[in-house]
PDB file of C-alpha atoms in Angstrom:
ATOM      1  CA  MET A   1      -0.020  -0.156   0.019  1.00 43.00           C
ATOM      2  CA  PRO A   2       2.006   3.153  -1.070  1.00 49.00           C
ATOM      3  CA  TYR A   3       1.229   6.429   0.701  1.00 48.00           C
ATOM      4  CA  ALA A   4       1.204   8.879  -2.018  1.00 46.00           C
ATOM      5  CA  ASN A   5      -1.088  11.326  -0.145  1.00 49.00           C
ATOM      6  CA  PRO A   6       1.196  12.636   2.821  1.00 59.00           C
ATOM      7  CA  GLU A   7      -1.838  12.765   4.970  1.00 67.00           C
ATOM      8  CA  ILE A   8      -2.339   9.305   4.910  1.00 78.00           C
ATOM      9  CA  LYS A   9      -0.027   7.811   7.151  1.00 92.00           C
ATOM     10  CA  PRO A  10       1.045   3.704   7.548  1.00 97.00           C
ATOM     11  CA  PHE A  11       0.264   2.133  10.880  1.00 97.00           C
ATOM     12  CA  PHE A  12       3.683   0.856  11.340  1.00 98.00           C
ATOM     13  CA  SER A  13       7.123   2.232  10.243  1.00 98.00           C
ATOM     14  CA  ILE A  14       9.635  -0.468   9.923  1.00 98.00           C
ATOM     15  CA  VAL A  15      13.122   1.056  10.312  1.00 97.00           C
ATOM     16  CA  ILE A  16      16.115  -0.891   9.479  1.00 97.00           C
ATOM     17  CA  PRO A  17      19.634   0.844   9.791  1.00 96.00           C
ATOM     18  CA  THR A  18      22.075  -1.195   8.171  1.00 95.00           C
ATOM     19  CA  ARG A  19      25.758  -1.472   6.926  1.00 95.00           C
ATOM     20  CA  ASP A  20      27.596  -3.948   4.806  1.00 93.00           C
ATOM     21  CA  ARG A  21      25.299  -6.668   5.654  1.00 93.00           C
ATOM     22  CA  ALA A  22      23.040  -7.505   2.506  1.00 94.00           C
ATOM     23  CA  PHE A  23      23.395 -11.146   3.355  1.00 93.00           C
ATOM     24  CA  LEU A  24      21.323 -10.625   6.356  1.00 94.00           C
ATOM     25  CA  LEU A  25      19.033  -7.811   5.084  1.00 96.00           C
ATOM     26  CA  LYS A  26      17.336 -10.004   2.677  1.00 96.00           C
ATOM     27  CA  ASP A  27      15.829 -12.346   5.311  1.00 96.00           C
ATOM     28  CA  LEU A  28      14.515  -9.507   7.229  1.00 97.00           C
ATOM     29  CA  ILE A  29      13.064  -7.767   4.309  1.00 97.00           C
ATOM     30  CA  ASP A  30      11.314 -10.954   3.028  1.00 97.00           C
ATOM     31  CA  SER A  31       9.996 -11.481   6.516  1.00 98.00           C
ATOM     32  CA  VAL A  32       8.222  -8.038   6.521  1.00 98.00           C
ATOM     33  CA  VAL A  33       6.783  -8.075   3.212  1.00 97.00           C
ATOM     34  CA  SER A  34       5.223 -11.485   3.537  1.00 97.00           C
ATOM     35  CA  GLN A  35       3.334 -10.698   6.730  1.00 97.00           C
ATOM     36  CA  ASP A  36      -0.558 -11.007   6.707  1.00 96.00           C
ATOM     37  CA  PHE A  37      -0.853  -7.218   7.701  1.00 96.00           C
ATOM     38  CA  ASP A  38      -0.286  -4.311   4.971  1.00 94.00           C
ATOM     39  CA  ASP A  39      -0.339  -1.054   6.676  1.00 97.00           C
ATOM     40  CA  PHE A  40       3.231  -0.259   7.076  1.00 97.00           C
ATOM     41  CA  GLU A  41       6.378   1.168   5.362  1.00 97.00           C
ATOM     42  CA  ILE A  42       9.888  -0.017   5.367  1.00 97.00           C
ATOM     43  CA  ILE A  43      12.791   2.469   5.808  1.00 97.00           C
ATOM     44  CA  VAL A  44      16.242   0.979   5.204  1.00 97.00           C
ATOM     45  CA  ALA A  45      19.063   3.292   5.952  1.00 96.00           C
ATOM     46  CA  ASP A  46      21.956   2.044   4.160  1.00 96.00           C
ATOM     47  CA  ASN A  47      25.135   3.098   5.552  1.00 96.00           C
ATOM     48  CA  SER A  48      27.274   0.482   3.575  1.00 94.00           C
ATOM     49  CA  LYS A  49      30.772   1.383   1.707  1.00 90.00           C
ATOM     50  CA  GLU A  50      30.086  -1.413  -0.621  1.00 90.00           C
ATOM     51  CA  LEU A  51      27.116  -1.838  -3.158  1.00 92.00           C
ATOM     52  CA  PHE A  52      25.795  -5.151  -2.164  1.00 94.00           C
ATOM     53  CA  SER A  53      22.925  -3.910  -0.121  1.00 94.00           C
ATOM     54  CA  GLN A  54      21.963  -1.362  -2.834  1.00 95.00           C
ATOM     55  CA  ASP A  55      22.019  -4.208  -5.339  1.00 95.00           C
ATOM     56  CA  LEU A  56      19.764  -6.341  -3.145  1.00 96.00           C
ATOM     57  CA  LEU A  57      17.490  -3.388  -2.455  1.00 96.00           C
ATOM     58  CA  GLY A  58      17.131  -2.950  -6.326  1.00 95.00           C
ATOM     59  CA  ASN A  59      15.403  -6.385  -6.355  1.00 96.00           C
ATOM     60  CA  TYR A  60      12.485  -4.463  -4.359  1.00 96.00           C
ATOM     61  CA  LYS A  61      11.812  -1.671  -6.663  1.00 93.00           C
ATOM     62  CA  ASN A  62       8.435  -2.993  -7.186  1.00 95.00           C
ATOM     63  CA  GLU A  63       7.676  -2.801  -3.385  1.00 96.00           C
ATOM     64  CA  ALA A  64       5.908   0.657  -2.930  1.00 94.00           C
ATOM     65  CA  ARG A  65       6.309   0.258   0.632  1.00 96.00           C
ATOM     66  CA  LEU A  66      10.073   0.254   1.018  1.00 97.00           C
ATOM     67  CA  HIS A  67      11.937   3.122   1.077  1.00 96.00           C
ATOM     68  CA  ASN A  68      15.778   3.154   0.340  1.00 96.00           C
ATOM     69  CA  VAL A  69      17.488   5.960   2.364  1.00 96.00           C
ATOM     70  CA  LYS A  70      21.127   5.719   1.112  1.00 95.00           C
ATOM     71  CA  THR A  71      23.348   7.396   3.877  1.00 94.00           C
ATOM     72  CA  GLY A  72      26.806   6.284   3.746  1.00 86.00           C
ATOM     73  CA  ASN A  73      29.717   7.420   5.621  1.00 87.00           C
ATOM     74  CA  LEU A  74      27.749   8.351   8.914  1.00 95.00           C
ATOM     75  CA  ASN A  75      28.637   6.850  12.381  1.00 94.00           C
ATOM     76  CA  MET A  76      26.315   4.345  13.601  1.00 94.00           C
ATOM     77  CA  ALA A  77      24.120   6.607  15.711  1.00 96.00           C
ATOM     78  CA  ASP A  78      23.615   9.265  13.085  1.00 96.00           C
ATOM     79  CA  ASN A  79      22.549   6.423  10.582  1.00 96.00           C
ATOM     80  CA  TRP A  80      20.110   5.339  13.228  1.00 94.00           C
ATOM     81  CA  GLU A  81      18.839   8.900  13.588  1.00 96.00           C
ATOM     82  CA  THR A  82      18.397   9.383   9.910  1.00 95.00           C
ATOM     83  CA  ALA A  83      16.520   6.062   9.652  1.00 95.00           C
ATOM     84  CA  ILE A  84      14.105   6.983  12.398  1.00 96.00           C
ATOM     85  CA  ASN A  85      13.575  10.621  11.034  1.00 96.00           C
ATOM     86  CA  SER A  86      12.653   9.169   7.734  1.00 95.00           C
ATOM     87  CA  ALA A  87       9.667   7.285   9.225  1.00 96.00           C
ATOM     88  CA  SER A  88       5.992   8.440   8.880  1.00 96.00           C
ATOM     89  CA  GLY A  89       4.060   5.772  10.476  1.00 97.00           C
ATOM     90  CA  LYS A  90       1.970   6.134  13.545  1.00 96.00           C
ATOM     91  CA  TYR A  91       4.011   3.462  15.280  1.00 97.00           C
ATOM     92  CA  LEU A  92       7.652   2.775  14.787  1.00 97.00           C
ATOM     93  CA  LEU A  93       9.418  -0.512  14.908  1.00 97.00           C
ATOM     94  CA  LEU A  94      13.256  -0.499  14.880  1.00 97.00           C
ATOM     95  CA  PHE A  95      14.897  -3.627  13.620  1.00 97.00           C
ATOM     96  CA  SER A  96      18.420  -4.599  13.546  1.00 94.00           C
ATOM     97  CA  ASP A  97      19.392  -6.039  10.256  1.00 93.00           C
ATOM     98  CA  LYS A  98      20.136  -9.345  11.905  1.00 93.00           C
ATOM     99  CA  MET A  99      16.464 -10.101  12.924  1.00 96.00           C
ATOM    100  CA  ILE A 100      13.637 -11.534  11.022  1.00 96.00           C
ATOM    101  CA  LEU A 101       9.885 -10.970  11.797  1.00 96.00           C
ATOM    102  CA  LYS A 102       7.629 -14.048  12.695  1.00 97.00           C
ATOM    103  CA  GLN A 103       4.805 -14.415  10.624  1.00 97.00           C
ATOM    104  CA  GLY A 104       1.438 -12.790  11.999  1.00 97.00           C
ATOM    105  CA  SER A 105       3.647 -10.433  14.399  1.00 97.00           C
ATOM    106  CA  LEU A 106       2.373  -7.184  12.942  1.00 97.00           C
ATOM    107  CA  LYS A 107      -1.293  -8.043  12.874  1.00 97.00           C
ATOM    108  CA  TYR A 108      -0.604  -9.177  16.551  1.00 97.00           C
ATOM    109  CA  LEU A 109       0.859  -6.097  17.568  1.00 96.00           C
ATOM    110  CA  LYS A 110      -2.051  -4.163  15.814  1.00 96.00           C
ATOM    111  CA  GLU A 111      -4.605  -5.990  17.836  1.00 92.00           C
TER     112      GLU A 111
END
């Protein structure tokens, strides 16, 4: 569900700061987009030196809920802050790139 109208906000903003760990990022993104609840956005703040994460994120170009924020060259705290400040949802969920989201989690949290 894309949010072209800035007055319509997603229920959850799922914020994922990452750096040089595309091999972990895919599993987390896949676990989020496969949820049985779809009122969310995904913010990936990619602080990577290499292009592997950007290549991976290119595979999700048709996923309108995913927002790729290329930061690069920030310290960890600033990358996390950039990621959080990019969120527009009613509630914010902050995930490390080495996590995955169990099926049904977003629906459960909303209820």
